[in-house]
Coordinates of C-alpha atoms in Angstrom, one line a residue:
Chain A
M1 CA 7.2 -39.4 -139.4
S2 CA 10.1 -36.2 -138.5
A3 CA 10.7 -34.8 -135.6
P4 CA 8.2 -31.0 -135.3
L5 CA 11.0 -28.8 -136.5
W6 CA 11.6 -26.7 -133.1
L7 CA 12.2 -29.9 -131.0
A8 CA 16.3 -29.8 -132.0
D9 CA 16.2 -26.6 -130.9
F10 CA 14.5 -27.1 -127.6
Q11 CA 16.8 -29.6 -127.2
A12 CA 19.9 -28.7 -127.4
Q13 CA 19.0 -25.3 -125.1
F14 CA 17.7 -27.9 -122.9
A15 CA 21.1 -30.0 -123.6
A16 CA 23.3 -26.9 -122.4
V17 CA 21.7 -26.2 -118.9
L18 CA 22.7 -29.8 -118.4
R19 CA 26.2 -29.5 -119.2
T20 CA 26.7 -26.0 -117.4
P21 CA 29.5 -27.0 -114.8
L22 CA 28.1 -26.5 -111.3
D23 CA 30.0 -23.4 -109.8
R24 CA 32.2 -24.6 -107.0
S25 CA 33.4 -21.3 -105.7
T26 CA 31.1 -20.9 -102.6
G27 CA 32.0 -24.5 -101.1
T28 CA 29.6 -26.2 -102.2
L29 CA 27.8 -27.3 -106.2
R30 CA 26.0 -24.8 -107.3
A31 CA 23.7 -24.1 -110.1
A32 CA 25.3 -21.5 -112.3
T33 CA 22.2 -20.7 -113.8
I34 CA 22.9 -16.9 -115.4
G35 CA 24.5 -19.0 -117.8
Y36 CA 21.2 -20.8 -119.1
P37 CA 19.9 -19.9 -123.0
P38 CA 17.9 -17.0 -122.5
A39 CA 15.5 -18.5 -124.9
L40 CA 14.6 -21.9 -122.9
C41 CA 14.4 -19.7 -119.2
D42 CA 12.0 -17.5 -120.7
N43 CA 9.9 -20.6 -121.9
A44 CA 10.4 -22.6 -118.7
R45 CA 7.3 -22.0 -116.2
P46 CA 7.7 -19.7 -113.2
R47 CA 6.6 -22.1 -110.3
G48 CA 6.0 -20.5 -106.9
A49 CA 8.9 -18.8 -105.9
L50 CA 10.5 -20.0 -108.4
G51 CA 11.9 -18.6 -111.4
G52 CA 11.9 -20.5 -114.5
D53 CA 15.9 -21.0 -114.8
A54 CA 15.7 -22.3 -110.9
C55 CA 13.5 -25.1 -112.0
L56 CA 15.5 -26.0 -114.7
A57 CA 18.5 -25.8 -112.1
V58 CA 16.6 -28.8 -110.4
Y59 CA 18.2 -31.1 -114.2
N60 CA 21.6 -29.0 -113.9
R61 CA 21.8 -30.6 -110.5
Q62 CA 20.6 -33.6 -111.0
Y63 CA 22.7 -34.0 -114.3
W64 CA 25.8 -33.7 -112.4
F65 CA 25.1 -36.0 -109.7
R66 CA 23.9 -38.7 -111.6
M67 CA 27.4 -38.1 -113.5
F68 CA 29.2 -38.0 -110.5
G69 CA 27.8 -41.4 -109.0
V70 CA 29.0 -43.4 -112.3
M71 CA 32.3 -41.6 -112.6
A72 CA 33.0 -42.4 -109.0
N73 CA 31.6 -45.7 -109.4
A74 CA 33.7 -46.9 -112.2
F75 CA 37.0 -45.4 -110.7
P76 CA 36.1 -45.8 -106.9
L77 CA 40.0 -46.1 -105.4
S78 CA 40.8 -42.8 -108.0
A79 CA 38.1 -41.1 -106.5
R80 CA 38.8 -41.5 -103.2
L81 CA 42.9 -40.8 -103.2
V82 CA 42.1 -37.6 -104.6
G83 CA 38.6 -36.9 -102.4
H84 CA 35.4 -36.6 -104.3
W85 CA 35.4 -33.0 -104.4
T86 CA 38.3 -33.1 -106.5
F87 CA 37.4 -36.3 -108.4
N88 CA 34.0 -34.9 -109.0
A89 CA 35.9 -31.6 -110.8
W90 CA 37.7 -33.5 -112.8
T91 CA 34.4 -35.4 -113.6
M92 CA 32.6 -31.9 -114.8
Q93 CA 36.0 -31.0 -116.6
F94 CA 35.8 -34.7 -118.6
L95 CA 32.7 -34.9 -119.3
S96 CA 32.5 -31.3 -120.9
E97 CA 34.9 -32.3 -123.7
N98 CA 33.6 -35.6 -123.2
P99 CA 29.6 -36.0 -123.0
P100 CA 28.1 -39.4 -122.5
R101 CA 26.9 -40.9 -126.1
G102 CA 24.6 -44.4 -126.5
W103 CA 22.2 -46.0 -124.2
D104 CA 25.1 -47.2 -122.0
V105 CA 26.2 -45.7 -118.4
D106 CA 29.0 -47.9 -118.2
Q107 CA 30.7 -46.0 -121.3
V108 CA 30.2 -43.0 -119.5
A109 CA 33.7 -43.3 -117.6
D110 CA 35.6 -44.6 -120.9
G111 CA 38.5 -42.6 -121.7
F112 CA 38.9 -41.5 -118.4
E113 CA 41.9 -43.0 -117.5
A114 CA 44.0 -41.7 -120.6
W115 CA 42.2 -38.4 -119.7
L116 CA 43.6 -38.4 -116.6
G117 CA 47.3 -39.3 -118.1
H118 CA 46.7 -35.9 -120.3
A119 CA 45.1 -33.1 -118.4
F120 CA 48.1 -33.7 -115.6
S121 CA 51.6 -33.7 -116.7
A122 CA 53.6 -32.4 -113.2
P123 CA 54.7 -35.1 -111.3
E124 CA 52.8 -34.2 -108.3
I125 CA 49.1 -33.2 -108.5
P126 CA 47.9 -30.4 -106.3
L127 CA 44.8 -31.3 -104.1
D128 CA 43.7 -28.7 -102.2
K129 CA 45.1 -25.1 -101.4
N130 CA 46.8 -25.7 -98.0
G131 CA 49.8 -28.1 -100.1
V132 CA 48.4 -31.7 -100.3
T133 CA 49.7 -33.8 -103.9
L134 CA 49.1 -36.7 -104.9
E135 CA 52.0 -38.6 -107.0
R136 CA 50.9 -38.6 -110.4
A137 CA 52.3 -42.1 -111.4
A138 CA 50.4 -43.0 -108.2
L139 CA 46.7 -41.2 -109.3
L140 CA 47.8 -43.8 -112.7
Q141 CA 48.1 -46.2 -111.2
A142 CA 44.9 -46.3 -109.0
A143 CA 43.2 -45.3 -112.8
R144 CA 44.7 -48.4 -114.3
V145 CA 43.3 -50.5 -111.5
D146 CA 40.0 -48.8 -111.4
G147 CA 39.8 -49.0 -115.4
A148 CA 40.9 -52.9 -115.7
W149 CA 38.2 -53.7 -113.1
R150 CA 35.5 -51.7 -115.0
S151 CA 37.3 -53.3 -118.2
V152 CA 37.1 -57.0 -116.7
F153 CA 33.5 -56.6 -115.4
L154 CA 32.2 -55.0 -118.6
A155 CA 34.1 -57.9 -120.9
P156 CA 31.9 -60.4 -123.2
A157 CA 31.9 -63.7 -122.8
E158 CA 35.1 -65.6 -124.4
A159 CA 35.6 -68.8 -125.2
P160 CA 39.1 -70.0 -123.5
Y161 CA 41.6 -70.0 -126.3
R162 CA 43.1 -74.1 -125.7
P163 CA 45.7 -74.4 -128.6
S164 CA 45.5 -77.6 -130.8
P165 CA 48.4 -79.8 -131.8
V166 CA 47.9 -78.8 -135.3
E167 CA 48.2 -75.3 -134.8
A168 CA 52.1 -75.6 -132.9
N169 CA 53.6 -74.1 -136.0
V170 CA 51.0 -71.3 -136.2
L171 CA 51.6 -70.5 -132.7
M172 CA 55.1 -70.3 -133.0
T173 CA 54.6 -67.7 -135.7
S174 CA 52.1 -65.8 -133.5
R175 CA 51.4 -63.5 -130.9
L176 CA 48.7 -64.7 -127.8
Q177 CA 45.6 -62.2 -127.6
L178 CA 44.9 -61.9 -123.9
S179 CA 41.2 -62.9 -123.2
R180 CA 39.5 -59.9 -122.8
G181 CA 37.9 -60.7 -119.1
V182 CA 41.8 -61.0 -117.6
E183 CA 43.9 -57.8 -116.9
L184 CA 47.3 -57.5 -116.5
I185 CA 48.6 -55.0 -113.3
A186 CA 51.4 -54.2 -112.1
E187 CA 51.1 -52.0 -108.7
D188 CA 54.4 -50.0 -106.8
W189 CA 51.6 -49.3 -104.0
P190 CA 48.8 -51.8 -102.3
L191 CA 46.3 -50.1 -105.0
L192 CA 44.1 -52.9 -105.3
D193 CA 43.9 -54.1 -101.6
L194 CA 42.8 -50.6 -100.5
R195 CA 40.3 -50.5 -103.7
H196 CA 39.3 -53.7 -101.8
Q197 CA 39.4 -52.4 -98.3
L198 CA 37.1 -49.3 -100.5
A199 CA 34.1 -51.9 -101.4
E200 CA 32.1 -51.1 -98.2
D201 CA 32.1 -47.4 -97.2
T202 CA 30.6 -45.5 -98.9
G203 CA 32.9 -42.0 -97.8
E204 CA 33.7 -39.3 -99.8
T205 CA 36.7 -37.9 -98.1
R206 CA 40.3 -37.9 -99.3
I207 CA 42.2 -41.2 -98.2
P208 CA 45.9 -41.5 -97.2
L209 CA 48.5 -42.9 -100.4
P210 CA 49.4 -46.4 -99.1
P211 CA 53.1 -46.4 -98.3
R212 CA 55.2 -47.5 -101.5
L213 CA 55.3 -51.3 -102.0
A214 CA 59.9 -52.4 -101.3
D215 CA 59.1 -54.3 -104.5
P216 CA 56.1 -53.6 -107.3
C217 CA 53.5 -56.2 -107.5
F218 CA 52.2 -58.0 -110.6
W219 CA 48.6 -59.2 -110.7
A220 CA 46.1 -61.2 -113.3
M221 CA 42.4 -59.8 -112.8
V222 CA 40.3 -63.0 -113.6
R223 CA 36.6 -62.9 -114.0
G224 CA 35.4 -65.8 -112.9
P225 CA 32.0 -67.5 -112.9
S226 CA 30.8 -65.8 -109.8
A227 CA 32.9 -62.5 -109.0
I228 CA 36.2 -61.1 -110.5
G229 CA 39.6 -62.3 -108.6
R230 CA 43.0 -61.8 -108.5
L231 CA 45.9 -64.1 -108.8
A232 CA 48.9 -63.1 -107.8
L233 CA 52.5 -63.2 -110.4
Q234 CA 55.8 -63.7 -110.1
P235 CA 57.5 -60.9 -111.5
R236 CA 59.3 -62.8 -114.8
E237 CA 55.4 -64.5 -115.2
A238 CA 54.3 -60.9 -115.5
Q239 CA 57.0 -60.2 -118.2
L240 CA 56.7 -62.6 -119.9
F241 CA 52.6 -62.2 -120.3
A242 CA 53.6 -58.9 -121.5
L243 CA 56.1 -60.4 -123.9
L244 CA 53.5 -62.8 -125.2
R245 CA 51.5 -60.1 -126.0
E246 CA 53.7 -58.5 -128.6
W247 CA 55.8 -61.4 -129.6
P248 CA 55.4 -65.0 -130.9
L249 CA 56.1 -67.6 -128.4
P250 CA 59.6 -68.3 -129.2
E251 CA 60.4 -64.8 -129.2
A252 CA 59.1 -64.1 -126.1
L253 CA 61.1 -66.7 -125.0
A254 CA 63.8 -65.4 -126.2
R255 CA 63.4 -62.0 -124.7
L256 CA 62.4 -63.2 -121.3
E257 CA 65.9 -65.4 -120.8
R258 CA 68.0 -62.2 -122.4
A259 CA 66.1 -60.4 -119.6
C260 CA 67.0 -62.8 -116.6
P261 CA 70.4 -63.0 -114.6
E262 CA 72.5 -66.2 -115.2
S263 CA 71.1 -67.3 -111.5
E264 CA 67.8 -67.6 -112.9
R265 CA 68.5 -69.3 -116.0
D266 CA 68.5 -72.8 -114.9
G267 CA 65.3 -72.9 -114.1
L268 CA 63.6 -70.4 -116.7
P269 CA 61.9 -73.4 -118.9
A270 CA 60.4 -75.0 -116.2
N271 CA 59.1 -71.9 -114.8
A272 CA 57.8 -70.5 -118.2
H273 CA 56.2 -74.0 -119.6
A274 CA 54.2 -74.0 -115.6
W275 CA 53.2 -70.3 -116.2
L276 CA 52.3 -70.6 -119.6
M277 CA 50.4 -73.9 -118.7
R278 CA 48.4 -72.3 -115.9
S279 CA 47.6 -69.4 -117.6
V280 CA 45.8 -71.4 -120.6
A281 CA 44.5 -73.4 -117.9
L282 CA 42.4 -70.4 -116.0
G283 CA 41.5 -69.0 -119.6
F284 CA 44.1 -66.2 -119.7
W285 CA 44.4 -66.1 -123.8
S286 CA 41.2 -65.8 -125.9
G287 CA 43.2 -66.5 -129.2
I288 CA 46.4 -66.1 -130.9
V289 CA 47.2 -63.3 -134.1
P290 CA 49.3 -63.6 -136.9
S291 CA 52.2 -61.5 -135.8
N292 CA 52.3 -59.2 -138.7
Q293 CA 49.1 -57.6 -137.2
Chain B
M1 CA -9.6 -50.0 -136.3
A2 CA -6.1 -51.4 -136.8
F3 CA -4.9 -50.2 -133.3
A4 CA -7.7 -51.6 -132.1
R5 CA -6.9 -54.6 -132.9
A6 CA -3.5 -54.4 -132.3
V7 CA -5.0 -53.5 -128.7
K8 CA -6.6 -56.3 -127.9
C9 CA -4.1 -58.8 -129.6
Y10 CA -1.4 -57.5 -127.6
G11 CA -3.5 -57.4 -124.4
E12 CA -4.3 -61.3 -124.6
W13 CA -0.8 -61.7 -125.3
A14 CA 0.4 -59.8 -122.3
M15 CA -2.0 -61.5 -119.6
G16 CA -2.3 -64.9 -121.3
N17 CA 1.3 -65.8 -122.1
S18 CA 3.2 -69.1 -120.9
T19 CA 4.6 -66.0 -118.1
K20 CA 1.5 -66.3 -116.9
L21 CA 1.6 -62.5 -114.8
A22 CA -1.7 -62.2 -112.8
P23 CA -3.6 -59.0 -113.1
D24 CA -3.2 -58.2 -109.8
A25 CA 0.8 -59.4 -109.5
L26 CA 2.6 -57.6 -106.9
G27 CA 6.8 -57.0 -108.3
L28 CA 9.7 -55.3 -107.3
G29 CA 12.2 -53.8 -109.7
L30 CA 15.3 -56.4 -109.7
R31 CA 18.6 -54.4 -108.1
T32 CA 21.8 -56.3 -107.6
P33 CA 22.2 -55.6 -104.1
H34 CA 19.1 -57.8 -103.6
Y35 CA 20.3 -61.2 -105.7
A36 CA 21.8 -62.9 -102.4
H37 CA 18.3 -62.8 -100.5
I38 CA 16.3 -63.8 -104.0
F39 CA 19.1 -66.8 -104.9
E40 CA 18.9 -68.3 -101.0
Y41 CA 15.4 -67.8 -100.3
W42 CA 13.5 -67.5 -103.3
P43 CA 10.6 -65.1 -102.0
D44 CA 7.0 -65.3 -103.0
L45 CA 6.7 -62.7 -105.8
G46 CA 4.7 -61.8 -108.7
Y47 CA 7.1 -61.0 -111.4
F48 CA 10.1 -59.0 -111.5
E49 CA 11.1 -55.8 -113.0
I50 CA 15.0 -54.8 -114.9
I51 CA 16.4 -52.2 -116.2
S52 CA 16.7 -53.1 -119.9
E53 CA 19.7 -50.9 -120.2
N54 CA 21.4 -53.1 -117.4
F55 CA 21.6 -56.0 -119.0
L56 CA 21.7 -55.3 -123.1
G57 CA 25.8 -54.8 -122.1
A58 CA 28.3 -57.2 -123.6
S59 CA 28.7 -58.6 -119.8
P60 CA 27.6 -62.1 -119.6
V61 CA 27.7 -61.0 -115.7
P62 CA 24.1 -59.7 -114.9
R63 CA 22.3 -61.8 -117.7
Q64 CA 23.7 -64.8 -116.0
K65 CA 21.7 -63.7 -112.9
L66 CA 18.7 -62.4 -115.2
H67 CA 17.7 -66.1 -116.1
R68 CA 18.6 -67.4 -112.7
V69 CA 15.9 -65.2 -111.4
R70 CA 13.7 -66.2 -114.5
E71 CA 13.4 -69.8 -113.9
R72 CA 11.6 -69.0 -111.3
Y73 CA 9.9 -66.0 -111.9
P74 CA 7.9 -63.7 -114.8
V75 CA 10.4 -60.5 -115.8
V76 CA 9.2 -57.5 -117.3
L77 CA 11.7 -54.7 -118.9
H78 CA 11.5 -51.7 -118.0
G79 CA 13.9 -48.9 -120.0
V80 CA 15.6 -45.4 -119.3
G81 CA 17.1 -44.8 -122.5
M82 CA 14.9 -45.5 -125.7
N83 CA 15.0 -41.4 -126.6
L84 CA 11.0 -41.7 -127.6
L85 CA 10.8 -37.9 -127.8
G86 CA 14.1 -37.3 -129.3
H87 CA 14.5 -35.0 -132.2
A88 CA 16.6 -37.9 -133.5
P89 CA 15.4 -41.2 -135.2
L90 CA 15.3 -44.1 -132.5
D91 CA 18.9 -46.1 -132.1
E92 CA 18.2 -49.4 -134.5
R93 CA 20.9 -51.3 -132.9
Y94 CA 19.2 -50.2 -129.3
L95 CA 15.9 -51.4 -130.5
D96 CA 17.1 -55.0 -132.0
D97 CA 18.9 -55.4 -129.0
L98 CA 15.8 -54.8 -126.7
A99 CA 13.8 -56.5 -128.7
R100 CA 16.1 -59.6 -128.5
L101 CA 16.4 -59.4 -124.9
A102 CA 12.6 -59.2 -124.6
D103 CA 12.1 -62.5 -126.6
E104 CA 15.2 -64.1 -124.8
I105 CA 12.9 -63.9 -121.0
D106 CA 9.5 -64.2 -122.5
A107 CA 9.0 -61.0 -121.2
P108 CA 4.9 -60.3 -120.9
F109 CA 5.5 -56.3 -121.7
V110 CA 7.7 -53.7 -122.3
T111 CA 7.9 -50.4 -121.0
D112 CA 9.7 -47.1 -121.5
H113 CA 9.1 -43.4 -120.9
L114 CA 7.3 -41.3 -122.7
C115 CA 10.0 -38.2 -122.1
W116 CA 13.3 -37.3 -124.4
T117 CA 17.2 -38.2 -122.8
G118 CA 19.5 -37.6 -125.7
S119 CA 19.9 -34.5 -128.0
H120 CA 22.3 -33.9 -131.3
G121 CA 24.2 -37.2 -130.4
T122 CA 25.0 -37.1 -126.8
T123 CA 22.8 -38.6 -124.5
H124 CA 22.3 -37.1 -120.6
H125 CA 20.8 -40.0 -118.7
D126 CA 18.1 -38.0 -117.4
L127 CA 13.9 -38.8 -118.4
L128 CA 13.8 -35.1 -119.6
P129 CA 10.5 -32.9 -120.9
T130 CA 9.2 -31.5 -123.4
P131 CA 6.4 -28.7 -124.3
Y132 CA 3.1 -31.1 -124.9
V133 CA 1.8 -30.5 -128.0
P134 CA -1.1 -31.9 -130.3
E135 CA 2.0 -32.3 -133.2
L136 CA 4.1 -33.8 -130.6
V137 CA 1.3 -36.5 -130.3
E138 CA 1.5 -37.6 -133.6
F139 CA 5.2 -38.2 -133.6
A140 CA 5.2 -39.8 -130.1
A141 CA 2.5 -42.1 -131.2
E142 CA 3.7 -42.7 -134.4
R143 CA 7.4 -44.1 -132.9
A144 CA 5.4 -46.1 -130.1
H145 CA 3.6 -47.8 -132.2
G146 CA 6.5 -49.0 -134.6
V147 CA 8.3 -49.7 -131.3
Q148 CA 5.1 -52.5 -130.4
R149 CA 5.0 -53.7 -133.5
R150 CA 8.8 -54.3 -133.4
L151 CA 8.9 -55.9 -129.9
G152 CA 6.0 -57.8 -131.0
R153 CA 4.8 -57.6 -126.9
P154 CA 3.1 -54.7 -125.2
F155 CA 4.7 -51.9 -125.6
G156 CA 3.6 -49.0 -122.2
L157 CA 4.7 -45.7 -121.6
E158 CA 5.2 -44.2 -118.9
N159 CA 4.4 -40.5 -117.5
L160 CA 7.4 -38.7 -115.8
S161 CA 7.5 -36.5 -112.6
S162 CA 8.9 -33.2 -114.2
Y163 CA 10.4 -30.3 -112.4
V164 CA 9.1 -27.9 -114.9
Q165 CA 6.4 -26.7 -116.8
F166 CA 6.9 -24.8 -120.5
Q167 CA 4.6 -22.0 -121.7
A168 CA 4.9 -23.2 -125.0
S169 CA 2.6 -26.4 -123.9
T170 CA -0.8 -26.4 -124.7
M171 CA -2.5 -29.7 -123.5
T172 CA -2.3 -31.3 -119.9
E173 CA 0.1 -33.5 -119.5
W174 CA -2.4 -35.8 -118.7
D175 CA -3.8 -34.9 -122.4
F176 CA -1.0 -35.6 -123.7
Y177 CA -0.1 -38.4 -121.8
S178 CA -3.3 -40.5 -123.0
A179 CA -3.5 -39.3 -126.8
V180 CA -0.6 -40.4 -127.0
V181 CA -1.3 -44.1 -125.8
R182 CA -4.8 -44.2 -127.8
E183 CA -3.2 -43.0 -130.9
S184 CA -0.1 -45.3 -130.6
G185 CA -2.4 -48.3 -129.8
C186 CA 0.4 -49.0 -127.0
W187 CA -0.5 -48.9 -123.0
F188 CA -0.3 -47.1 -120.3
M189 CA 2.8 -47.9 -117.9
L190 CA 1.5 -45.2 -115.1
D191 CA 3.6 -44.9 -112.0
I192 CA 1.5 -42.6 -109.1
N193 CA 5.0 -40.9 -107.3
N194 CA 5.6 -40.2 -110.4
I195 CA 1.7 -38.2 -110.9
Y196 CA 2.0 -37.7 -106.9
V197 CA 5.2 -35.6 -107.9
S198 CA 4.2 -33.3 -110.4
S199 CA 0.8 -32.6 -108.9
E200 CA 2.8 -30.8 -105.6
N201 CA 5.8 -29.4 -108.0
H202 CA 3.1 -27.9 -110.4
D203 CA 0.5 -27.2 -108.6
F204 CA -2.7 -29.4 -110.0
N205 CA -4.8 -32.4 -108.5
P206 CA -3.6 -35.8 -109.0
E207 CA -7.4 -36.8 -108.7
Q208 CA -7.8 -34.9 -111.8
Y209 CA -5.1 -37.0 -113.4
L210 CA -6.7 -40.3 -113.1
K211 CA -9.7 -39.7 -114.1
A212 CA -7.6 -39.1 -117.3
I213 CA -6.8 -42.4 -117.7
D214 CA -8.6 -45.6 -119.5
F215 CA -7.2 -47.9 -117.4
S216 CA -9.0 -50.5 -119.7
R217 CA -5.1 -49.9 -121.3
V218 CA -3.1 -49.8 -118.2
L219 CA -0.4 -52.6 -118.0
Q220 CA 1.3 -51.7 -114.6
V221 CA 1.3 -49.1 -112.3
H222 CA 4.7 -48.7 -110.5
L223 CA 5.1 -47.0 -107.0
A224 CA 8.2 -46.1 -105.0
G225 CA 9.7 -43.0 -102.7
H226 CA 10.7 -39.1 -103.3
T227 CA 12.8 -36.2 -101.5
R228 CA 11.4 -32.5 -101.2
E229 CA 14.5 -30.5 -101.7
P230 CA 15.1 -27.3 -99.8
N231 CA 12.9 -24.9 -101.9
G232 CA 10.3 -27.1 -101.5
T233 CA 10.6 -29.5 -105.3
I234 CA 9.6 -32.5 -105.3
V235 CA 12.5 -35.5 -106.8
D236 CA 11.3 -38.2 -107.8
T237 CA 14.6 -40.3 -106.0
H238 CA 13.3 -43.7 -105.4
D239 CA 15.5 -43.8 -101.7
Q240 CA 12.6 -43.9 -99.6
P241 CA 9.6 -45.8 -98.8
V242 CA 6.6 -44.4 -100.3
C243 CA 4.5 -41.8 -98.7
E244 CA 1.2 -41.8 -97.5
E245 CA -0.7 -39.2 -99.9
V246 CA 1.0 -42.0 -102.9
W247 CA -0.8 -45.0 -101.1
R248 CA -4.3 -42.9 -101.1
L249 CA -3.5 -42.2 -104.7
Y250 CA -2.6 -45.7 -105.6
Q251 CA -5.9 -46.5 -103.5
S252 CA -8.0 -44.0 -105.5
A253 CA -6.4 -45.7 -109.0
W254 CA -7.3 -49.4 -108.1
R255 CA -11.2 -48.1 -106.8
M256 CA -11.0 -46.3 -110.7
G257 CA -9.9 -49.5 -112.5
G258 CA -8.2 -51.8 -110.7
P259 CA -6.8 -55.0 -111.2
F260 CA -3.4 -54.0 -112.2
P261 CA -0.3 -55.4 -111.9
T262 CA 1.6 -52.9 -109.5
L263 CA 5.6 -52.7 -108.9
L264 CA 7.7 -51.0 -106.2
E265 CA 10.5 -49.3 -107.3
W266 CA 13.9 -48.9 -105.2
D267 CA 16.8 -47.4 -106.3
D268 CA 19.1 -45.6 -104.0
R269 CA 19.2 -46.6 -100.6
I270 CA 17.9 -49.5 -101.0
P271 CA 16.7 -51.4 -98.0
P272 CA 17.5 -54.7 -97.2
M273 CA 14.8 -57.5 -99.7
P274 CA 12.5 -58.3 -96.5
V275 CA 12.2 -54.5 -96.2
A276 CA 11.4 -53.7 -99.6
L277 CA 8.3 -56.6 -99.7
C278 CA 6.6 -55.8 -96.8
E279 CA 6.8 -52.2 -98.1
L280 CA 5.2 -53.8 -101.3
G281 CA 2.4 -55.8 -98.7
E282 CA 1.1 -52.3 -97.9
A283 CA -0.1 -52.4 -101.5
I284 CA -2.6 -55.1 -100.3
A285 CA -3.6 -53.0 -97.4
A286 CA -4.6 -50.4 -99.9
R287 CA -6.7 -52.2 -102.6
S288 CA -8.6 -53.0 -99.7

């Protein structure tokens, strides 16, 4: 049976109410009922002192506050680095352009990391009227850390790849495929530590960006049986894993060797072997992909 | 007649299948902050209810925890995303996944809301009302009946808490709700807090609502807390203890149609498990 004809129109009007961005001009978030579809406002029964539009505004606010919660939960580090007031404004902008689809609330934040990259192109992002800014690179790294955590948590179960002897030849011409339960992270600020510290912090105010690290740090974020863990990677190890995702093993090793200074080359074969063995043992890889794909 | 047979058959299935949900069972909504307590103390509880969508994703982590819980307790499914009153066709893949999950944990029954949650390809992640009119009864009943048949187990419809009513409505909410349940051959998933919230927001007598319910077809009753906003609107926030008025309404419902399984929902500002269990225990006092 088809829906009554009026239902789609009614729901389109209601959806327009829900998605009307909240007004921030007064320093608090208020429903801007002026933009609601007049036909729906007329249909909504006034209740006591509240007009129909004020009744609808409950849903408008509820929609956005739920979305603020979902987004801040998905990107907690990014949200705190800019403060929830600013982050919520970005959420309204992002979700107005990319409204949620499908029943899975975990998918609401899909694409936010990329959206941030497009939305802000200047090296410094203004956060308030007093001239406070955040380095774009730091924000994008924070979003990458948040995005990686989400991705690892939401990944389906995958059997770890254990190369068999008969696959030796294929392995030489194939790229390794990183498991969806693993993400590789590079950071110039101690962002993973900061995210960990925020786990029990329900605050919404902006927190300062910690000082830049003397040297970049590299991590593998790995989903274990009961929690998501992180494993420190040596810079060259991280470089090898990045190369292995792009090139077959011999080519990846050759490129790594070429990138190494003379002083590292003697120890490189043993190190590379150890790094590879450990990555296989920890289930970093889920399979191989022919190098032409 | 076919519906009546289905009702009898599903009813026996719900209360007599291997999961053995007692007719007066007390249950709690399964929430992440409580896992540690559950896995350490395995509290004495009749059953748990899960938000179905939290366990339909690809990640194995929630599923693993669910299976640990299921080893010790019956688990029922409660959805927030079926979009029963949406103008578009139901999401077939969602229904397949839901049916699989229900089978996987041998759920005594599945419930969702008599509402819409999305339109025109987008989802609003909220439980939204419509005008209450007879032509929508037919539409909702046919869909709900199809869902129940597809799930192969009782399907309960939950009444909404609402903050707006429409001039276009020609039926009361309780008449609409009762008619959909009756016509579909499905069941009531009666939320007592929602009745109270809507009665305060729309100025009706909640006892009148209860009188319209056929309690022989109540699968489960929900209890929860709410919040009153500065403008007087009561919002169904599930972040407070159950208020006195809702306990009194529960008592009326029990007198009218008990026993029925009763579940406490707590979704925000979730207290430690012992506090939630204590609150649930109040239901026993309210029944006497």
